GROMACS .gro file of C-alpha atoms in nm:
model
  340
    1MET     CA    1  10.281  -4.917  -3.612
    2PRO     CA    2  10.410  -4.536  -3.698
    3LYS     CA    3  10.719  -4.482  -3.530
    4LYS     CA    4  10.757  -4.191  -3.319
    5GLY     CA    5  10.748  -3.846  -3.467
    6ALA     CA    6  10.614  -4.010  -3.767
    7ARG     CA    7  10.314  -3.692  -3.952
    8ALA     CA    8  10.013  -3.800  -3.847
    9ALA     CA    9   9.873  -3.678  -4.223
   10ASN     CA   10  10.044  -3.960  -4.369
   11ILE     CA   11   9.779  -4.168  -4.206
   12SER     CA   12   9.535  -4.292  -4.459
   13PRO     CA   13   9.139  -4.428  -4.322
   14PRO     CA   14   9.304  -4.816  -4.389
   15GLY     CA   15   9.602  -4.768  -4.197
   16ILE     CA   16   9.336  -4.624  -3.863
   17THR     CA   17   9.166  -4.982  -3.873
   18TRP     CA   18   9.500  -5.182  -3.908
   19LEU     CA   19   9.599  -4.972  -3.608
   20LEU     CA   20   9.265  -5.057  -3.435
   21ARG     CA   21   9.371  -5.377  -3.503
   22CYS     CA   22   9.716  -5.361  -3.313
   23PHE     CA   23   9.533  -5.221  -3.068
   24HIS     CA   24   9.298  -5.517  -3.057
   25ALA     CA   25   9.555  -5.784  -3.057
   26ARG     CA   26   9.837  -5.595  -2.798
   27GLU     CA   27   9.569  -5.509  -2.524
   28GLY     CA   28   9.395  -5.850  -2.540
   29GLY     CA   29   9.635  -6.037  -2.333
   30ARG     CA   30   9.656  -5.737  -2.070
   31GLY     CA   31   9.265  -5.735  -2.025
   32ARG     CA   32   9.206  -5.316  -2.133
   33SER     CA   33   8.859  -5.316  -2.314
   34HIS     CA   34   8.727  -5.266  -2.648
   35ALA     CA   35   8.584  -4.894  -2.576
   36ARG     CA   36   8.942  -4.794  -2.508
   37ALA     CA   37   9.097  -4.906  -2.737
   38SER     CA   38   8.863  -4.750  -2.955
   39GLN     CA   39   8.866  -4.443  -2.768
   40GLU     CA   40   9.280  -4.442  -2.817
   41VAL     CA   41   9.168  -4.474  -3.217
   42ALA     CA   42   8.944  -4.194  -3.200
   43ASP     CA   43   9.178  -3.975  -3.004
   44PHE     CA   44   9.461  -4.026  -3.261
   45THR     CA   45   9.194  -3.984  -3.529
   46SER     CA   46   9.097  -3.634  -3.396
   47VAL     CA   47   9.458  -3.505  -3.421
   48THR     CA   48   9.570  -3.631  -3.695
   49MET     CA   49   9.194  -3.428  -3.910
   50CYS     CA   50   9.305  -3.144  -3.694
   51SER     CA   51   9.674  -3.140  -3.881
   52ILE     CA   52   9.561  -3.241  -4.177
   53ILE     CA   53   9.344  -2.891  -4.181
   54LYS     CA   54   9.618  -2.703  -4.031
   55GLU     CA   55   9.828  -2.718  -4.332
   56ARG     CA   56   9.624  -2.704  -4.569
   57LEU     CA   57   9.517  -2.393  -4.363
   58GLU     CA   58   9.892  -2.284  -4.353
   59LEU     CA   59   9.887  -2.320  -4.714
   60GLN     CA   60   9.586  -2.116  -4.763
   61MET     CA   61   9.781  -1.806  -4.540
   62ALA     CA   62  10.053  -1.823  -4.736
   63GLU     CA   63   9.882  -1.759  -5.029
   64LEU     CA   64   9.706  -1.522  -4.886
   65GLU     CA   65   9.994  -1.316  -4.752
   66MET     CA   66  10.148  -1.363  -5.089
   67LEU     CA   67   9.872  -1.156  -5.263
   68PHE     CA   68   9.879  -0.908  -4.996
   69SER     CA   69  10.231  -0.799  -5.131
   70MET     CA   70  10.133  -0.820  -5.494
   71PHE     CA   71   9.863  -0.571  -5.437
   72PRO     CA   72   9.974  -0.329  -5.146
   73ASP     CA   73   9.701  -0.070  -5.253
   74LYS     CA   74   9.403  -0.029  -5.009
   75GLY     CA   75   9.082  -0.188  -5.173
   76GLU     CA   76   9.287  -0.393  -5.417
   77ILE     CA   77   9.210  -0.710  -5.190
   78THR     CA   78   8.883  -0.708  -4.964
   79LEU     CA   79   8.884  -0.940  -4.670
   80GLN     CA   80   8.482  -1.051  -4.670
   81ASP     CA   81   8.526  -1.141  -4.251
   82GLU     CA   82   8.821  -0.970  -4.102
   83ASN     CA   83   8.728  -1.173  -3.825
   84ASN     CA   84   8.697  -1.547  -3.973
   85PHE     CA   85   9.067  -1.393  -4.105
   86HIS     CA   86   9.205  -1.374  -3.738
   87ASN     CA   87   9.035  -1.645  -3.592
   88ALA     CA   88   9.217  -1.857  -3.906
   89GLN     CA   89   9.538  -1.677  -3.721
   90LYS     CA   90   9.445  -1.749  -3.345
   91TYR     CA   91   9.373  -2.116  -3.449
   92LEU     CA   92   9.723  -2.206  -3.607
   93ASN     CA   93   9.854  -2.028  -3.329
   94ASN     CA   94   9.737  -2.275  -3.112
   95THR     CA   95   9.528  -1.977  -2.892
   96SER     CA   96   9.186  -2.081  -3.025
   97GLU     CA   97   9.100  -2.466  -3.092
   98ASN     CA   98   8.753  -2.376  -3.263
   99LEU     CA   99   8.775  -2.422  -3.678
  100PRO     CA  100   8.774  -2.074  -3.839
  101HIS     CA  101   8.447  -2.013  -4.073
  102ILE     CA  102   8.599  -2.015  -4.403
  103ILE     CA  103   8.785  -1.751  -4.548
  104GLU     CA  104   8.645  -1.546  -4.856
  105TYR     CA  105   8.800  -1.196  -4.970
  106SER     CA  106   8.830  -1.084  -5.362
  107VAL     CA  107   9.110  -0.925  -5.568
  108ALA     CA  108   9.073  -0.624  -5.754
  109VAL     CA  109   9.271  -0.739  -6.113
  110THR     CA  110   9.355  -0.371  -6.306
  111ILE     CA  111   9.363  -0.458  -6.671
  112ASP     CA  112   9.592  -0.193  -6.849
  113GLU     CA  113   9.416  -0.160  -7.218
  114PRO     CA  114   9.140  -0.118  -7.231
  115LYS     CA  115   9.136   0.063  -6.904
  116ALA     CA  116   8.875  -0.169  -6.647
  117ARG     CA  117   8.931  -0.348  -6.354
  118VAL     CA  118   8.834  -0.727  -6.335
  119ASN     CA  119   8.732  -0.778  -5.943
  120LEU     CA  120   8.755  -1.171  -5.797
  121GLN     CA  121   8.569  -1.315  -5.572
  122VAL     CA  122   8.729  -1.603  -5.368
  123ALA     CA  123   8.594  -1.868  -5.115
  124LEU     CA  124   8.834  -2.113  -5.022
  125PRO     CA  125   8.664  -2.438  -4.860
  126HIS     CA  126   8.872  -2.572  -4.570
  127ASP     CA  127   8.986  -2.852  -4.814
  128TYR     CA  128   9.201  -2.620  -5.055
  129PRO     CA  129   9.414  -2.715  -5.219
  130GLN     CA  130   9.298  -3.073  -5.205
  131VAL     CA  131   9.036  -2.915  -5.345
  132PRO     CA  132   9.003  -2.615  -5.601
  133PRO     CA  133   8.834  -2.298  -5.444
  134HIS     CA  134   8.575  -2.054  -5.553
  135LEU     CA  135   8.638  -1.860  -5.784
  136PHE     CA  136   8.381  -1.572  -6.002
  137ALA     CA  137   8.546  -1.324  -6.184
  138ARG     CA  138   8.284  -1.040  -6.246
  139SER     CA  139   8.294  -0.682  -6.457
  140SER     CA  140   8.089  -0.385  -6.549
  141ALA     CA  141   8.328  -0.371  -6.860
  142VAL     CA  142   8.196  -0.622  -6.996
  143ASP     CA  143   7.823  -0.770  -7.029
  144ARG     CA  144   7.581  -1.076  -6.898
  145GLN     CA  145   7.758  -1.298  -7.159
  146GLN     CA  146   8.063  -1.226  -7.187
  147GLN     CA  147   8.116  -1.283  -6.796
  148LEU     CA  148   7.958  -1.556  -6.813
  149GLN     CA  149   8.221  -1.672  -7.096
  150LEU     CA  150   8.514  -1.557  -6.882
  151ASN     CA  151   8.426  -1.723  -6.559
  152LYS     CA  152   8.342  -2.091  -6.725
  153ASP     CA  153   8.685  -2.033  -6.923
  154LEU     CA  154   8.837  -1.951  -6.621
  155ALA     CA  155   8.698  -2.255  -6.414
  156SER     CA  156   8.857  -2.487  -6.747
  157TYR     CA  157   9.202  -2.284  -6.657
  158ILE     CA  158   9.178  -2.384  -6.331
  159ALA     CA  159   9.066  -2.764  -6.354
  160SER     CA  160   9.418  -2.785  -6.609
  161LEU     CA  161   9.642  -2.738  -6.357
  162GLU     CA  162   9.785  -2.989  -6.092
  163PRO     CA  163   9.548  -3.129  -5.824
  164GLY     CA  164   9.634  -3.009  -5.471
  165GLU     CA  165   9.828  -2.715  -5.625
  166LEU     CA  166   9.721  -2.318  -5.448
  167CYS     CA  167   9.579  -2.174  -5.779
  168VAL     CA  168   9.465  -1.870  -5.663
  169CYS     CA  169   9.733  -1.638  -5.752
  170ALA     CA  170   9.725  -1.844  -6.057
  171ALA     CA  171   9.430  -1.720  -6.132
  172VAL     CA  172   9.481  -1.366  -6.083
  173GLN     CA  173   9.769  -1.364  -6.336
  174TRP     CA  174   9.528  -1.576  -6.586
  175LEU     CA  175   9.274  -1.312  -6.521
  176ARG     CA  176   9.587  -1.038  -6.625
  177ASP     CA  177   9.676  -1.187  -6.965
  178ASN     CA  178   9.310  -1.285  -7.109
  179SER     CA  179   9.041  -1.062  -6.995
  180ILE     CA  180   9.155  -0.827  -7.238
  181SER     CA  181   8.938  -1.012  -7.518
  182TYR     CA  182   8.632  -1.022  -7.289
  183LEU     CA  183   8.649  -0.644  -7.280
  184GLN     CA  184   8.703  -0.578  -7.653
  185ASN     CA  185   8.455  -0.795  -7.712
  186GLY     CA  186   8.202  -0.647  -7.507
  187LYS     CA  187   8.318  -0.323  -7.663
  188LEU     CA  188   8.234  -0.413  -7.994
  189HIS     CA  189   7.908  -0.557  -7.888
  190CYS     CA  190   7.837  -0.226  -7.769
  191LYS     CA  191   7.938  -0.021  -8.053
  192ASN     CA  192   7.746  -0.200  -8.270
  193VAL     CA  193   7.391  -0.136  -8.057
  194PRO     CA  194   7.232   0.113  -8.204
  195ARG     CA  195   7.199   0.447  -8.067
  196GLU     CA  196   6.841   0.460  -8.055
  197SER     CA  197   6.761   0.106  -7.903
  198LYS     CA  198   6.739   0.077  -7.525
  199VAL     CA  199   6.834  -0.179  -7.312
  200LYS     CA  200   6.562  -0.236  -7.099
  201THR     CA  201   6.622  -0.292  -6.720
  202LEU     CA  202   6.417  -0.626  -6.599
  203PHE     CA  203   6.324  -0.495  -6.151
  204SER     CA  204   6.296  -0.928  -6.006
  205ARG     CA  205   6.169  -1.041  -5.723
  206MET     CA  206   6.330  -1.404  -5.656
  207TRP     CA  207   6.187  -1.660  -5.392
  208ILE     CA  208   6.504  -1.908  -5.179
  209TYR     CA  209   6.358  -2.222  -5.043
  210SER     CA  210   6.601  -2.324  -4.759
  211HIS     CA  211   6.559  -2.679  -4.572
  212HIS     CA  212   6.654  -2.461  -4.237
  213ILE     CA  213   6.836  -2.138  -4.184
  214TYR     CA  214   7.013  -2.107  -3.855
  215ARG     CA  215   7.365  -2.025  -3.812
  216GLN     CA  216   7.419  -1.652  -3.741
  217GLU     CA  217   7.718  -1.603  -3.953
  218LEU     CA  218   7.482  -1.764  -4.265
  219ARG     CA  219   7.254  -1.472  -4.140
  220LYS     CA  220   7.481  -1.165  -4.160
  221LYS     CA  221   7.579  -1.302  -4.513
  222ILE     CA  222   7.281  -1.306  -4.600
  223PHE     CA  223   7.172  -0.952  -4.492
  224ASP     CA  224   7.486  -0.776  -4.526
  225CYS     CA  225   7.488  -0.900  -4.933
  226ALA     CA  226   7.099  -0.792  -4.958
  227LYS     CA  227   7.240  -0.429  -4.793
  228LYS     CA  228   7.535  -0.402  -5.046
  229LEU     CA  229   7.320  -0.472  -5.333
  230ASN     CA  230   7.084  -0.232  -5.259
  231LEU     CA  231   6.781  -0.536  -5.199
  232THR     CA  232   6.481  -0.556  -5.022
  233GLY     CA  233   6.250  -0.836  -4.872
  234PHE     CA  234   6.281  -1.049  -4.619
  235CYS     CA  235   6.468  -1.367  -4.453
  236LEU     CA  236   6.248  -1.602  -4.224
  237THR     CA  237   6.446  -1.816  -3.954
  238GLY     CA  238   6.385  -2.116  -3.896
  239LYS     CA  239   6.254  -2.510  -4.035
  240PRO     CA  240   6.230  -2.429  -4.320
  241GLY     CA  241   6.419  -2.097  -4.408
  242ILE     CA  242   6.260  -1.876  -4.671
  243ILE     CA  243   6.429  -1.563  -4.872
  244CYS     CA  244   6.259  -1.286  -5.041
  245VAL     CA  245   6.508  -1.032  -5.278
  246GLU     CA  246   6.395  -0.758  -5.485
  247GLY     CA  247   6.556  -0.554  -5.707
  248VAL     CA  248   6.732  -0.498  -6.021
  249LYS     CA  249   6.742  -0.842  -6.151
  250GLU     CA  250   7.145  -0.818  -6.231
  251ASN     CA  251   7.147  -0.777  -5.827
  252CYS     CA  252   6.934  -1.040  -5.717
  253GLU     CA  253   7.124  -1.257  -5.915
  254GLU     CA  254   7.461  -1.173  -5.800
  255PHE     CA  255   7.288  -1.251  -5.458
  256TRP     CA  256   7.203  -1.591  -5.567
  257HIS     CA  257   7.540  -1.628  -5.667
  258VAL     CA  258   7.670  -1.563  -5.366
  259ILE     CA  259   7.496  -1.688  -5.095
  260ARG     CA  260   7.452  -2.075  -5.254
  261TYR     CA  261   7.853  -2.077  -5.266
  262PRO     CA  262   8.069  -2.216  -5.107
  263ASN     CA  263   7.898  -2.547  -4.992
  264TRP     CA  264   7.508  -2.437  -4.911
  265LYS     CA  265   7.319  -2.756  -5.044
  266HIS     CA  266   6.963  -2.753  -4.937
  267ILE     CA  267   6.882  -2.431  -5.104
  268SER     CA  268   6.714  -2.353  -5.405
  269CYS     CA  269   6.505  -2.073  -5.567
  270LYS     CA  270   6.169  -2.130  -5.659
  271HIS     CA  271   5.988  -1.907  -5.797
  272VAL     CA  272   6.182  -1.564  -6.005
  273GLU     CA  273   5.903  -1.306  -6.093
  274ASN     CA  274   6.053  -1.027  -6.356
  275ARG     CA  275   5.879  -0.716  -6.522
  276GLU     CA  276   6.089  -0.406  -6.751
  277ILE     CA  277   6.132  -0.080  -6.608
  278ASP     CA  278   6.236   0.225  -6.729
  279GLY     CA  279   6.359   0.383  -6.357
  280ASN     CA  280   6.477   0.195  -6.078
  281GLY     CA  281   6.202   0.030  -6.000
  282ASP     CA  282   6.113   0.078  -5.654
  283HIS     CA  283   5.747   0.172  -5.682
  284LEU     CA  284   5.731  -0.217  -5.771
  285ARG     CA  285   5.911  -0.323  -5.413
  286LEU     CA  286   5.674  -0.502  -5.208
  287PHE     CA  287   5.919  -0.438  -4.953
  288GLN     CA  288   6.039  -0.104  -4.771
  289THR     CA  289   6.336  -0.276  -4.624
  290PHE     CA  290   6.561  -0.630  -4.608
  291GLU     CA  291   6.408  -0.781  -4.301
  292ASP     CA  292   6.445  -0.985  -3.997
  293LEU     CA  293   6.122  -1.192  -4.002
  294GLN     CA  294   6.082  -1.482  -3.724
  295PHE     CA  295   5.765  -1.662  -3.612
  296GLN     CA  296   5.631  -1.833  -3.305
  297ALA     CA  297   5.770  -2.238  -3.344
  298HIS     CA  298   5.472  -2.480  -3.294
  299GLY     CA  299   5.567  -2.666  -2.925
  300ASP     CA  300   5.789  -2.679  -2.681
  301TYR     CA  301   6.163  -2.697  -2.841
  302GLY     CA  302   6.321  -2.625  -2.544
  303LEU     CA  303   6.731  -2.579  -2.617
  304ARG     CA  304   6.644  -2.710  -2.916
  305ASN     CA  305   6.732  -2.504  -3.201
  306ASP     CA  306   6.535  -2.750  -3.451
  307TYR     CA  307   6.212  -2.593  -3.475
  308HIS     CA  308   5.941  -2.587  -3.678
  309MET     CA  309   5.779  -2.209  -3.787
  310ASP     CA  310   5.481  -2.147  -3.782
  311LEU     CA  311   5.292  -2.144  -4.153
  312GLY     CA  312   5.004  -1.994  -3.997
  313GLN     CA  313   5.152  -1.627  -3.970
  314PHE     CA  314   5.396  -1.638  -4.243
  315LEU     CA  315   5.083  -1.699  -4.473
  316GLU     CA  316   4.923  -1.383  -4.333
  317PHE     CA  317   5.249  -1.185  -4.375
  318LEU     CA  318   5.226  -1.315  -4.713
  319LYS     CA  319   4.855  -1.138  -4.776
  320GLY     CA  320   4.962  -0.892  -4.637
  321HIS     CA  321   5.271  -0.767  -4.886
  322GLN     CA  322   5.060  -0.925  -5.145
  323SER     CA  323   5.237  -1.273  -5.217
  324GLU     CA  324   4.931  -1.497  -5.065
  325HIS     CA  325   5.045  -1.710  -5.452
  326VAL     CA  326   5.383  -1.747  -5.374
  327PHE     CA  327   5.314  -2.014  -5.079
  328GLN     CA  328   5.166  -2.274  -5.252
  329ILE     CA  329   5.487  -2.276  -5.496
  330LEU     CA  330   5.711  -2.268  -5.160
  331PHE     CA  331   5.529  -2.556  -4.999
  332GLY     CA  332   5.333  -2.689  -5.241
  333ILE     CA  333   4.983  -2.650  -5.073
  334GLU     CA  334   4.716  -2.375  -5.090
  335GLY     CA  335   4.714  -2.141  -4.744
  336LYS     CA  336   4.417  -2.060  -4.585
  337CYS     CA  337   4.431  -1.741  -4.389
  338SER     CA  338   4.262  -1.744  -4.046
  339ASP     CA  339   3.920  -1.553  -4.089
  340ASN     CA  340   4.037  -1.280  -3.778
   0.00000   0.00000   0.00000
C-alpha cells in the first residue's frame, strides 16, 4: 500500500485494483463488509482524480498568467467567460467544490511586417496539458485557403512537441515566427486578382442537429456567438436540439467551428443553403433575430431534464418561415402539418 504522504496522483487504475484486494484481505478477518471496503476505495479514487485535475488546472492557470505578463495591453488576451476563470481560482483555493468549466480565451498576436494581427483561439480540456489544447488561428489578412493551411501546420507543430508539455505559449511564438509567409502569400494572391473581377459573397443558412441541448452555459455560448457574428436563426432546446444560423458564409462557418469544439460529440451539420449576393444579403433572411425556441414537451416528465420536443409544433414553426422542406432532412421523415 502507498506510504502515508505519497502523492495520490501516482496511483494507477491497476494500483487501485490491487488496493481493493488488500482491503478485502485485511478486513476479511474483522468482519467488515465488502461494500464498506469498496466505498473506501471509491472515496480514495475520487480524491485521486480531484488531485489530478487540480494539478493540471494549476498548470493551465500558471500558463495563462504567463501570457498575461507577455500581453499586458487591453484586448490582447480576451477571456471568453471571466466567470470560468474566477471559478477555477475558487476551485484551486478550495473555496468551491464544483468542477469549473473549461477555460477558453483568445490571444491577439501582432505581426510587424507585413503589419497584421493573428487571433489564436484557445480552449483547454480539463486534461490539458496531458492532452493537446484546441487551437484555431484566424486573421482577416489571409484568405480561407491560407488560413486552413496555417492551422494545419500549427497542428502539426503542436503534435511534434513532447507529450504532456504546456504548449500555448509555444503556439504563440510559432505564429510570431511563421505567420509572415502565409500573410505574404495571401497578399500576393490579392495582387494577382484582376481589378475588374469581383469576389462574390455567399449568403448561407446552416441547419445543425444535436442529440439534445439543455445546459445553460452551452446555450449562452450559442447565443453569444450568433450575436457576435451577426447571425439570425434560432436555437431549439430539448431532445433533439436544433440550431439554424443564417448570414455571411464565413460567419456561419466560424459559428460552426466555435460551437463544435472542444468536446461536443453528438452534433452534425445536416444541411447548408448557399446563395451568391452583392450586398449584405439581409433580404434573404428568414429570421429577424436569433430566437430562443422552446416547445411544450410530450408527456409528464416532472423535474427530469430529459424531454422530447413536440415535432408537430416545430413543423408548424418551419412552415411559417418557408422552411418546411428541412424537416425531412433533419429527421428523415416527411412532416405533415395539422389542418388548423
